[in-house]
Amino acid sequence: MAKRIHSKNSLVTYLLGGFFSLYVLFLYGPMFIIFLLSFQGPTGGMTFPIQEYSLHWFKELFSDNIAADVSGSFQRSIILGLMVMTLTVTISVIAALGFRRNFKGSGIMFYGAIISLIMPGFLISFGMGLILQLLDIESTWYTTALGAQLTWTLPFGLLIMFAVLARFDRSVEEAARDLGATSWQTMRYVVVPLLLPGITGVALFGFTLSYDEIPRTTLVVGDSNTLPMEILAMTNTLTTPSLYAIGTLTTVVSVASITFALFAIKRMQDRLGSSQIASSES
Amino acid sequence: MQKITTKENGVSWIQVTPLAIILLGFLIAPLLVILTVSFWEYDIGGMYPAFSHVNYTEILTSHTTINLYLRTFKFTFFVWLITLSIGFSVSYFLSFCVASTTWRIALFLLCTIPFWTSNVIRMIAWIPFLGRNGAINQGLASMGLIDQPLEFLLFSEFAVILTYVHLYTLFMIVPIFNAMSKIDPDVIEAARDAGANGWQIVRHIIVPLTLNGVALGSIFIITLVMGDFFIVRVMSGGLSGSVASAMYNEITGLQYPAAAANAVLLVITVVLLVSVILRFVDVRKVLTE
């Protein structure tokens, strides 16, 4: 499908290509600078020049010199991310299957999810904080912050599943049923494997959105901070390249999970593609 | 749409019940409590149930509020304009200048990866760039273009808008790119055969068919910028503020009812802006098809 309006050598392609490159530079440039500066030597400061390259500020992160609880908050964020991921996948996939029928009240539910997506996250945190205070309930990262984060990840998961299901051929499902599969078997052996690349996408969103979440978490996280909350607090107090070191570390975790998920999706699609070819040939 | 039976209705409801419970407990209930508390009274000792309009009167008659809203609108407007220009150009380039599908997907992924990394880190990444001794000032000085470091770069409204654009442009790119990739190539071909030039194709085909995407992106930008409470604080060095950051200050000062009234006004403002956009676009159709 060639949809090109402008040929490869046209002026428009060159100009927009140049603009696109500038945008990518703008997107990655600052990150690259803090990546470099996080390897600053022990005597170096928060700006250039780099005195010498060392891992000094990374070690510093996990030493007693830093008032922040880096390793603890890092563990909590990973666990919370996995919890949010599991719940987001389960709840949004099942709900999206429900939305395939135009059931009574589906409009209200849909707009509820949209409101959840576009509501300034900070207000959710504030409202929940008020409820907890009035009922005298204590907030923790694995209860209240978990719930608050779900109001952000679930609508995302739902929208991705809508896009995936829009391309899903329902005749496959009917074929399975005609061949005598129970509805559980149809689900387990036909629907879920076909949806798996999309579901992995939902999992990626669930994990990374939770792992970086601040506005919804901020007032309901309780005494033990998650990593982004800890980093936000550090921006006020920490004036050494350790701030960049933590930035580099957390970005590495994010990028690793994206790469892992994208490879997983690619593999599943390849496998689905080859099994379809195999079945059409036989 | 075919009619569905009561049983199928029930199955669907069972499937969406967990979602409904989460939305009720963690979205609707908090918003209702904010609305309730906004009518309460408070003093140093705490807050007291009441039905008083004093919080609203105080906010609506204060100059500070008007200034805060004006500043928040200013941020929103500039960020919207810039992200729209970038979002349209980038999506146009990817959709209509890049021929190979593999390349198109790869370049699109290149734009989306930063979205999955931490906003705080991407925010503070600008500090060594913009600061007094930052990369830009050092670069300009070594080229002999300036002899004094430029002070307006960091801890200014410029830095705030720059950071918003850096963090949020993707929310404009994705819906516009999505809308553009749904445009039927035959339509463009037909227009060209009928003698339309490049500009006419953009003006009469691509722009109208992309408006839904633009609307969706605009909704994201408006709610993200108007709901931000920490970027404006950190990147302006505490010199500037927005409606949400003022709310945050009231909350840390334990003035919950005042903050709640501010929150209600903020929600009303956001809902009004979004519903203006929704008059022009059917979101459900855009998102589910």
Coordinates of C-alpha atoms in Angstrom, one line a residue:
Chain A
M1 CA 0.0 0.0 0.0
A2 CA 1.8 3.0 -1.2
K3 CA 0.3 6.1 0.3
R4 CA 3.0 8.5 -0.5
I5 CA 1.9 11.9 -1.8
H6 CA 5.3 13.3 -2.0
S7 CA 8.1 11.5 -3.8
K8 CA 11.3 10.7 -2.1
N9 CA 13.2 13.6 -3.6
S10 CA 10.6 16.3 -3.4
L11 CA 11.2 19.5 -1.5
V12 CA 8.3 18.8 0.9
T13 CA 9.8 15.4 1.9
Y14 CA 13.2 17.1 2.6
L15 CA 11.7 19.9 4.6
L16 CA 9.4 17.7 6.7
G17 CA 12.2 15.1 7.1
G18 CA 14.4 17.8 8.4
F19 CA 11.7 18.9 10.8
F20 CA 11.1 15.4 11.9
S21 CA 14.8 14.9 12.7
L22 CA 14.8 18.1 14.7
Y23 CA 11.8 16.8 16.7
V24 CA 13.5 13.5 17.4
L25 CA 16.6 15.4 18.5
F26 CA 14.4 17.6 20.8
L27 CA 12.8 14.4 22.2
Y28 CA 16.0 12.5 22.9
G29 CA 18.6 15.3 23.3
P30 CA 18.0 16.2 27.0
M31 CA 17.7 12.6 28.0
F32 CA 21.1 11.9 26.3
I33 CA 22.7 14.7 28.3
I34 CA 21.6 13.5 31.7
F35 CA 22.6 10.0 30.6
L36 CA 26.2 11.3 30.0
L37 CA 26.2 13.5 33.1
S38 CA 25.2 10.6 35.3
F39 CA 28.7 9.1 34.7
Q40 CA 30.3 12.3 36.0
G41 CA 33.4 11.8 38.1
P42 CA 33.3 12.3 41.9
T43 CA 34.6 15.9 41.7
G44 CA 32.3 16.9 38.8
G45 CA 29.1 18.9 39.1
M46 CA 25.6 18.9 37.7
T47 CA 26.7 20.6 34.4
F48 CA 29.4 20.1 31.8
P49 CA 32.3 19.7 31.6
I50 CA 32.6 16.0 32.6
Q51 CA 35.7 15.7 34.8
E52 CA 36.1 11.9 34.3
Y53 CA 33.8 9.0 33.7
S54 CA 32.9 7.0 36.8
L55 CA 30.0 5.1 38.4
H56 CA 30.5 7.2 41.5
W57 CA 27.0 8.7 41.5
F58 CA 25.3 5.4 41.0
K59 CA 27.1 3.9 44.0
E60 CA 26.2 7.1 45.9
L61 CA 22.5 6.4 45.3
F62 CA 22.6 3.2 47.3
S63 CA 24.8 4.6 50.1
D64 CA 23.8 6.1 53.4
N65 CA 24.7 9.6 52.1
I66 CA 21.4 9.9 50.4
A67 CA 18.3 10.6 52.5
A68 CA 16.0 9.0 49.9
D69 CA 15.0 5.3 50.0
V70 CA 16.0 4.4 46.5
S71 CA 16.2 0.6 46.6
G72 CA 13.0 0.3 48.7
S73 CA 11.0 2.6 46.5
F74 CA 12.3 0.9 43.4
Q75 CA 11.1 -2.5 44.7
R76 CA 7.7 -1.1 45.6
S77 CA 7.3 0.5 42.2
I78 CA 8.2 -2.8 40.4
I79 CA 5.7 -4.8 42.6
L80 CA 3.0 -2.2 42.2
G81 CA 3.6 -2.0 38.5
L82 CA 3.2 -5.8 38.2
M83 CA 0.0 -5.7 40.3
V84 CA -1.5 -2.9 38.2
M85 CA -0.4 -4.7 35.0
T86 CA -2.2 -8.0 36.1
L87 CA -5.4 -6.2 37.1
T88 CA -5.4 -4.0 34.0
V89 CA -5.1 -6.9 31.7
T90 CA -7.7 -9.0 33.4
I91 CA -10.3 -6.3 33.9
S92 CA -9.9 -4.4 30.6
V93 CA -9.8 -7.5 28.4
I94 CA -12.9 -8.9 30.0
A95 CA -14.7 -5.6 29.9
A96 CA -13.8 -5.0 26.2
L97 CA -15.3 -8.4 25.4
G98 CA -18.5 -7.3 27.1
F99 CA -18.5 -4.1 25.1
R100 CA -18.7 -6.1 21.9
R101 CA -22.5 -6.3 22.5
N102 CA -24.3 -3.0 22.4
F103 CA -25.8 -3.7 25.9
K104 CA -28.1 -1.4 27.8
G105 CA -25.9 1.2 29.6
S106 CA -22.9 0.6 27.4
G107 CA -22.9 4.3 26.5
I108 CA -22.7 5.3 30.2
M109 CA -19.9 2.8 30.9
F110 CA -18.0 4.0 27.9
Y111 CA -18.2 7.7 28.8
G112 CA -17.3 6.7 32.4
A113 CA -14.1 5.3 31.1
I114 CA -13.4 8.3 29.0
I115 CA -14.0 10.7 31.9
S116 CA -11.5 8.6 33.9
L117 CA -9.0 9.0 31.1
I118 CA -9.3 12.8 30.8
M119 CA -10.0 13.7 34.4
P120 CA -6.9 15.6 35.8
G121 CA -5.3 12.8 37.8
F122 CA -4.4 15.1 40.7
L123 CA -8.2 15.5 41.4
I124 CA -8.6 11.8 41.8
S125 CA -5.8 11.7 44.3
F126 CA -7.3 14.7 46.2
G127 CA -10.8 13.2 46.3
M128 CA -9.5 9.9 47.5
G129 CA -7.4 11.6 50.1
L130 CA -10.5 13.4 51.4
I131 CA -12.5 10.1 51.7
L132 CA -9.6 8.4 53.5
Q133 CA -9.3 11.3 55.9
L134 CA -13.1 11.4 56.6
L135 CA -13.3 7.7 57.2
D136 CA -10.0 7.6 59.0
I137 CA -8.5 5.0 56.7
E138 CA -4.7 4.8 56.2
S139 CA -3.4 5.0 52.7
T140 CA -0.7 2.7 51.4
W141 CA 1.0 2.2 48.0
Y142 CA -0.5 -1.3 47.5
T143 CA -4.1 -0.4 48.3
T144 CA -5.2 3.2 47.7
A145 CA -2.4 4.1 45.3
L146 CA -3.2 0.9 43.4
G147 CA -6.8 1.8 43.0
A148 CA -6.0 5.4 42.0
Q149 CA -3.6 4.2 39.3
L150 CA -6.2 1.8 37.9
T151 CA -8.4 4.8 37.0
W152 CA -5.6 5.7 34.5
T153 CA -4.5 2.3 33.2
L154 CA -8.0 0.7 32.7
P155 CA -9.3 3.2 30.2
F156 CA -6.0 2.9 28.2
G157 CA -6.3 -0.9 28.3
L158 CA -9.9 -0.7 27.2
L159 CA -9.1 1.6 24.2
I160 CA -6.3 -0.6 23.1
M161 CA -8.6 -3.7 23.3
F162 CA -11.3 -1.8 21.3
A163 CA -8.7 -1.2 18.5
V164 CA -7.6 -4.9 18.7
L165 CA -11.2 -6.2 18.7
A166 CA -12.2 -4.0 15.8
R167 CA -9.7 -5.9 13.6
F168 CA -10.7 -9.3 15.1
D169 CA -12.7 -11.5 12.7
R170 CA -15.7 -12.9 14.6
S171 CA -16.3 -15.6 12.0
V172 CA -13.3 -17.5 13.5
E173 CA -15.1 -17.7 16.8
E174 CA -18.3 -18.9 15.1
A175 CA -16.3 -21.5 13.2
A176 CA -14.9 -22.8 16.4
R177 CA -18.4 -23.1 17.9
D178 CA -19.7 -24.8 14.8
L179 CA -16.9 -27.4 15.1
G180 CA -18.3 -28.1 18.6
A181 CA -16.0 -26.1 20.9
T182 CA -17.5 -25.0 24.2
S183 CA -17.5 -21.3 24.9
W184 CA -14.6 -21.9 27.3
Q185 CA -12.6 -23.8 24.6
T186 CA -13.3 -21.1 22.1
M187 CA -12.0 -18.5 24.5
R188 CA -9.0 -20.5 25.5
Y189 CA -7.8 -21.9 22.2
V190 CA -9.1 -19.4 19.6
V191 CA -9.9 -15.9 21.0
V192 CA -7.1 -15.4 23.6
P193 CA -4.3 -16.6 21.3
L194 CA -5.4 -14.3 18.5
L195 CA -5.7 -11.4 20.9
L196 CA -2.5 -12.1 22.7
P197 CA -0.3 -9.5 20.9
G198 CA -2.9 -6.8 21.8
I199 CA -3.1 -8.1 25.4
T200 CA 0.7 -7.8 25.7
G201 CA 0.3 -4.2 24.6
V202 CA -2.2 -3.6 27.4
A203 CA 0.3 -5.2 29.8
L204 CA 3.1 -2.9 28.7
F205 CA 0.8 0.1 29.2
G206 CA -0.3 -1.1 32.5
F207 CA 3.2 -1.6 33.9
T208 CA 4.9 1.5 32.5
L209 CA 2.0 3.9 33.2
S210 CA 2.0 2.7 36.8
Y211 CA 5.8 2.6 37.1
D212 CA 5.9 6.4 36.2
E213 CA 2.6 7.5 37.7
I214 CA 2.6 10.7 39.9
P215 CA -0.6 12.8 39.9
R216 CA -3.0 10.0 41.0
T217 CA -0.5 8.5 43.5
T218 CA 0.7 11.6 45.2
L219 CA -1.8 12.1 48.0
V220 CA -2.7 8.4 48.6
V221 CA 0.7 6.7 48.6
G222 CA 1.0 6.6 52.4
D223 CA 4.3 6.6 54.3
S224 CA 6.4 4.5 51.8
N225 CA 6.9 6.3 48.5
T226 CA 7.0 4.8 45.0
L227 CA 10.0 5.5 42.9
P228 CA 8.7 8.5 40.9
M229 CA 7.4 10.1 44.1
E230 CA 10.8 9.6 45.7
I231 CA 12.5 11.1 42.6
L232 CA 10.1 14.1 42.6
A233 CA 11.0 14.7 46.3
M234 CA 14.7 14.4 45.4
T235 CA 14.4 17.2 42.8
N236 CA 13.9 19.6 45.7
T237 CA 16.8 18.4 47.8
L238 CA 19.3 16.6 45.8
T239 CA 21.9 18.8 44.0
T240 CA 24.4 16.2 42.8
P241 CA 24.7 14.1 39.7
S242 CA 23.0 11.2 41.6
L243 CA 19.8 12.8 40.4
Y244 CA 20.9 12.0 36.9
A245 CA 22.0 8.5 37.9
I246 CA 18.6 7.6 39.2
G247 CA 17.2 9.1 36.0
T248 CA 19.4 6.8 33.9
L249 CA 18.5 3.8 36.0
T250 CA 14.8 4.2 35.9
T251 CA 14.9 5.0 32.1
V252 CA 16.8 1.7 31.6
V253 CA 14.1 -0.2 33.4
S254 CA 11.4 1.5 31.2
V255 CA 13.2 0.9 28.0
A256 CA 14.0 -2.7 28.9
S257 CA 10.3 -3.4 29.5
I258 CA 9.3 -1.7 26.2
T259 CA 11.9 -3.7 24.3
F260 CA 10.8 -7.0 26.0
A261 CA 7.1 -6.3 25.2
L262 CA 7.7 -5.3 21.6
F263 CA 9.8 -8.4 21.0
A264 CA 7.1 -10.6 22.6
I265 CA 4.5 -9.0 20.4
K266 CA 6.6 -9.4 17.3
R267 CA 7.2 -13.1 18.1
M268 CA 3.5 -13.8 18.7
Q269 CA 2.5 -12.1 15.5
D270 CA 5.1 -14.0 13.5
R271 CA 3.9 -17.3 15.1
L272 CA 0.2 -16.4 14.3
G273 CA 1.2 -15.5 10.8
S274 CA 3.1 -18.8 10.1
S275 CA 0.3 -20.9 11.7
Q276 CA -2.2 -19.2 9.4
I277 CA -0.1 -19.9 6.4
A278 CA 0.4 -23.5 7.5
S279 CA -3.3 -24.0 8.0
S280 CA -4.2 -22.4 4.6
E281 CA -1.6 -24.7 2.9
S282 CA -2.9 -27.9 4.4
Chain B
M1 CA -27.2 -2.9 15.2
Q2 CA -29.0 -6.1 16.0
K3 CA -31.2 -6.4 19.1
I4 CA -29.7 -8.4 21.9
T5 CA -31.4 -10.6 24.5
T6 CA -31.8 -10.0 28.2
K7 CA -29.4 -12.9 28.8
E8 CA -26.7 -11.3 26.6
N9 CA -27.3 -8.0 28.4
G10 CA -26.6 -9.8 31.6
V11 CA -23.4 -11.4 30.4
S12 CA -22.1 -8.1 29.2
W13 CA -22.9 -6.5 32.5
I14 CA -21.0 -9.2 34.4
Q15 CA -18.0 -8.6 32.1
V16 CA -18.0 -4.9 32.7
T17 CA -18.8 -5.1 36.5
P18 CA -15.2 -5.0 37.7
L19 CA -14.5 -1.9 35.6
A20 CA -17.7 -0.3 36.9
I21 CA -16.7 -1.0 40.5
I22 CA -13.2 0.6 40.1
L23 CA -14.7 3.6 38.3
L24 CA -17.4 4.0 41.0
G25 CA -15.0 3.6 43.9
F26 CA -11.9 5.5 42.7
L27 CA -13.4 8.0 40.2
I28 CA -17.0 8.9 40.9
A29 CA -16.9 8.7 44.7
P30 CA -13.8 10.9 45.0
L31 CA -15.4 13.5 42.7
L32 CA -18.6 13.5 44.7
V33 CA -16.7 13.9 47.9
I34 CA -14.8 16.9 46.4
L35 CA -18.1 18.5 45.4
T36 CA -19.5 17.9 48.9
V37 CA -16.5 19.2 50.8
S38 CA -16.3 22.3 48.6
F39 CA -19.4 23.6 50.5
W40 CA -17.9 22.9 53.9
E41 CA -16.3 25.4 56.3
Y42 CA -12.9 25.2 57.8
D43 CA -10.5 26.9 60.2
I44 CA -7.2 26.1 61.7
G45 CA -8.7 23.2 63.7
G46 CA -10.1 21.3 60.7
M47 CA -13.1 21.3 58.4
Y48 CA -16.8 21.2 59.4
P49 CA -19.8 19.9 57.4
A50 CA -21.9 22.9 56.3
F51 CA -23.7 24.2 53.2
S52 CA -21.8 27.4 52.6
H53 CA -20.9 29.2 49.4
V54 CA -18.1 31.1 51.2
N55 CA -15.3 29.1 49.5
Y56 CA -16.7 29.9 46.1
T57 CA -17.3 33.5 46.9
E58 CA -13.8 33.9 48.0
I59 CA -12.3 32.3 44.9
L60 CA -14.6 34.0 42.4
T61 CA -13.9 37.5 43.9
S62 CA -10.2 37.2 44.2
H63 CA -7.7 38.7 41.7
T64 CA -5.3 35.8 42.3
T65 CA -7.8 33.3 40.9
I66 CA -8.4 35.3 37.8
N67 CA -4.6 35.6 37.3
L68 CA -4.1 31.9 37.9
Y69 CA -6.8 31.0 35.3
L70 CA -5.4 33.5 32.8
R71 CA -1.9 32.1 33.2
T72 CA -3.2 28.5 33.0
F73 CA -5.2 29.4 29.8
K74 CA -2.0 31.0 28.4
F75 CA 0.0 27.9 29.0
T76 CA -2.7 25.7 27.6
F77 CA -3.1 27.8 24.5
F78 CA 0.6 28.0 23.6
V79 CA 1.2 24.3 24.3
W80 CA -1.9 23.4 22.2
L81 CA -0.7 25.6 19.3
I82 CA 2.8 24.2 19.3
T83 CA 1.9 20.6 19.9
L84 CA -0.7 20.8 17.1
S85 CA 1.8 22.2 14.6
I86 CA 4.4 19.6 15.5
G87 CA 1.9 16.8 15.7
F88 CA 0.4 17.6 12.3
S89 CA 3.8 18.0 10.6
V90 CA 5.3 14.9 12.1
S91 CA 2.2 12.8 11.3
Y92 CA 2.0 14.2 7.8
F93 CA 5.6 13.3 7.2
L94 CA 5.2 9.7 8.5
S95 CA 1.9 9.1 6.6
F96 CA 2.6 10.8 3.3
C97 CA 6.3 11.1 2.8
V98 CA 7.6 7.8 4.1
A99 CA 6.7 5.0 1.6
S100 CA 7.9 1.9 3.4
T101 CA 5.6 0.5 6.1
T102 CA 8.5 -0.9 8.1
W103 CA 10.2 2.5 8.2
R104 CA 6.9 4.3 9.0
I105 CA 6.3 2.0 12.0
A106 CA 10.0 2.2 13.1
L107 CA 9.9 6.1 13.0
F108 CA 6.6 6.1 14.8
L109 CA 7.9 3.9 17.6
L110 CA 10.9 6.2 17.9
C111 CA 8.5 9.0 18.7
T112 CA 6.5 6.9 21.2
I113 CA 9.3 5.4 23.3
P114 CA 9.9 8.4 25.5
F115 CA 6.2 8.3 26.4
W116 CA 6.8 5.1 28.3
T117 CA 9.6 6.7 30.4
S118 CA 9.4 8.8 33.5
N119 CA 7.9 12.3 33.1
V120 CA 9.9 13.6 36.1
I121 CA 13.2 12.4 34.6
R122 CA 12.3 13.9 31.2
M123 CA 11.5 17.1 33.0
I124 CA 14.7 17.4 35.0
A125 CA 16.6 16.4 31.9
W126 CA 16.1 20.0 30.8
I127 CA 17.8 21.5 33.8
P128 CA 21.5 20.8 32.7
F129 CA 20.4 21.9 29.2
L130 CA 18.8 25.3 30.1
G131 CA 20.6 26.3 33.3
R132 CA 23.0 29.3 33.8
N133 CA 25.9 27.0 33.1
G134 CA 23.9 24.7 31.0
A135 CA 24.6 23.3 27.5
I136 CA 22.8 26.0 25.6
N137 CA 24.5 28.9 27.4
Q138 CA 27.9 27.2 27.2
G139 CA 27.4 26.6 23.5
L140 CA 26.3 30.1 22.7
A141 CA 29.1 31.6 24.8
S142 CA 31.8 29.5 23.1
M143 CA 30.5 30.6 19.8
G144 CA 30.8 34.2 21.0
L145 CA 27.1 34.9 20.5
I146 CA 26.5 36.0 24.1
D147 CA 28.7 37.3 26.8
Q148 CA 26.2 36.9 29.7
P149 CA 24.3 33.7 30.2
L150 CA 20.7 33.9 29.1
E151 CA 18.6 33.9 32.3
F152 CA 15.2 33.4 30.8
L153 CA 15.9 29.8 29.7
L154 CA 15.5 28.0 33.0
F155 CA 13.0 28.7 35.9
S156 CA 10.8 30.7 33.7
E157 CA 7.4 30.4 31.9
F158 CA 9.5 29.6 28.8
A159 CA 10.9 26.5 30.5
V160 CA 7.4 25.5 31.6
I161 CA 6.0 25.6 28.1
L162 CA 9.0 23.9 26.6
T163 CA 8.7 21.0 29.1
Y164 CA 5.0 20.6 28.4
V165 CA 5.6 20.5 24.7
H166 CA 8.4 18.0 25.3
L167 CA 6.3 15.7 27.4
Y168 CA 2.9 16.0 25.7
T169 CA 3.4 16.3 21.9
L170 CA 3.0 12.6 21.5
F171 CA -0.7 12.9 22.7
M172 CA -1.2 15.0 19.6
I173 CA 0.8 12.8 17.3
V174 CA -0.9 9.5 18.0
P175 CA -4.5 10.5 17.2
I176 CA -3.6 12.6 14.2
F177 CA -1.3 9.9 12.8
N178 CA -4.1 7.4 13.4
A179 CA -6.6 9.5 11.5
M180 CA -4.2 10.1 8.6
S181 CA -3.4 6.4 8.3
K182 CA -7.1 5.7 7.8
I183 CA -7.4 8.1 4.8
D184 CA -8.1 6.0 1.7
P185 CA -5.2 6.4 -0.8
D186 CA -7.8 6.2 -3.6
V187 CA -9.3 9.5 -2.5
I188 CA -6.0 11.2 -2.8
E189 CA -5.4 9.6 -6.1
A190 CA -8.8 10.7 -7.4
A191 CA -8.1 14.3 -6.3
R192 CA -4.8 14.3 -8.1
D193 CA -6.4 12.9 -11.3
A194 CA -9.0 15.6 -11.1
G195 CA -6.1 18.1 -11.1
A196 CA -5.7 19.1 -7.5
N197 CA -2.3 20.3 -6.4
G198 CA -0.5 19.3 -3.2
W199 CA -1.8 22.2 -1.2
Q200 CA -5.4 21.6 -2.3
I201 CA -5.1 18.0 -1.3
V202 CA -4.0 19.0 2.1
R203 CA -6.6 21.8 2.5
H204 CA -9.6 19.9 1.2
I205 CA -8.9 16.2 1.9
I206 CA -6.3 15.7 4.6
V207 CA -7.3 18.5 7.0
P208 CA -11.0 17.7 7.1
L209 CA -10.4 13.9 7.5
T210 CA -7.9 14.6 10.3
L211 CA -10.1 16.9 12.3
N212 CA -11.3 14.0 14.6
G213 CA -7.7 13.2 15.5
V214 CA -7.0 16.8 16.1
A215 CA -10.0 17.1 18.4
L216 CA -9.0 14.0 20.4
G217 CA -5.4 15.3 20.7
S218 CA -6.6 18.7 21.8
I219 CA -8.7 17.1 24.6
F220 CA -5.6 15.3 25.9
I221 CA -3.5 18.5 25.8
I222 CA -6.1 20.6 27.5
T223 CA -6.6 18.1 30.4
L224 CA -2.9 17.3 30.8
V225 CA -1.8 21.0 31.0
M226 CA -4.7 22.2 33.1
G227 CA -4.3 19.3 35.5
D228 CA -0.5 19.6 36.0
F229 CA 0.7 20.6 39.5
F230 CA 4.4 19.9 39.6
I231 CA 6.0 20.8 36.2
V232 CA 4.9 24.4 36.5
R233 CA 6.3 24.5 40.0
V234 CA 9.7 23.0 39.4
M235 CA 10.4 24.5 35.9
S236 CA 9.4 28.0 36.9
G237 CA 11.5 27.7 40.0
G238 CA 8.4 28.4 42.1
L239 CA 7.9 31.7 40.4
S240 CA 4.9 30.8 38.4
G241 CA 1.8 28.8 39.2
S242 CA -1.3 27.3 37.6
V243 CA -4.8 26.5 39.0
A244 CA -3.7 22.9 39.9
S245 CA -0.5 24.0 41.6
A246 CA -2.4 26.6 43.6
M247 CA -4.7 23.8 44.7
Y248 CA -1.7 21.7 45.7
N249 CA -0.5 24.5 47.9
E250 CA -3.9 24.8 49.6
I251 CA -3.9 21.0 50.2
T252 CA -0.5 21.1 51.8
G253 CA -1.8 24.0 53.9
L254 CA -4.7 21.8 55.0
Q255 CA -7.3 24.2 53.4
Y256 CA -9.2 21.3 52.0
P257 CA -12.6 23.0 51.4
A258 CA -10.9 25.8 49.5
A259 CA -9.0 23.4 47.5
A260 CA -12.2 21.4 46.8
A261 CA -14.0 24.5 45.5
N262 CA -11.0 25.2 43.3
A263 CA -11.1 21.6 42.1
V264 CA -14.8 21.9 41.2
L265 CA -14.2 25.1 39.2
L266 CA -11.3 23.4 37.4
V267 CA -13.5 20.4 36.5
I268 CA -16.2 22.7 35.2
T269 CA -13.7 24.6 33.1
V270 CA -12.2 21.4 31.7
V271 CA -15.6 19.9 31.0
L272 CA -16.7 23.2 29.2
L273 CA -13.6 23.2 27.0
V274 CA -13.9 19.5 26.2
S275 CA -17.7 19.7 25.4
V276 CA -17.0 22.6 23.0
I277 CA -14.6 20.2 21.2
L278 CA -17.1 17.3 21.5
R279 CA -19.7 19.3 19.6
F280 CA -17.5 18.8 16.5
V281 CA -16.6 15.1 16.9
D282 CA -18.1 11.8 18.0
V283 CA -15.4 10.4 20.3
R284 CA -17.0 7.0 20.6
K285 CA -17.0 6.5 16.9
V286 CA -13.4 7.7 16.6
L287 CA -12.2 5.4 19.4
T288 CA -14.1 2.2 18.6
E289 CA -13.8 2.1 14.8

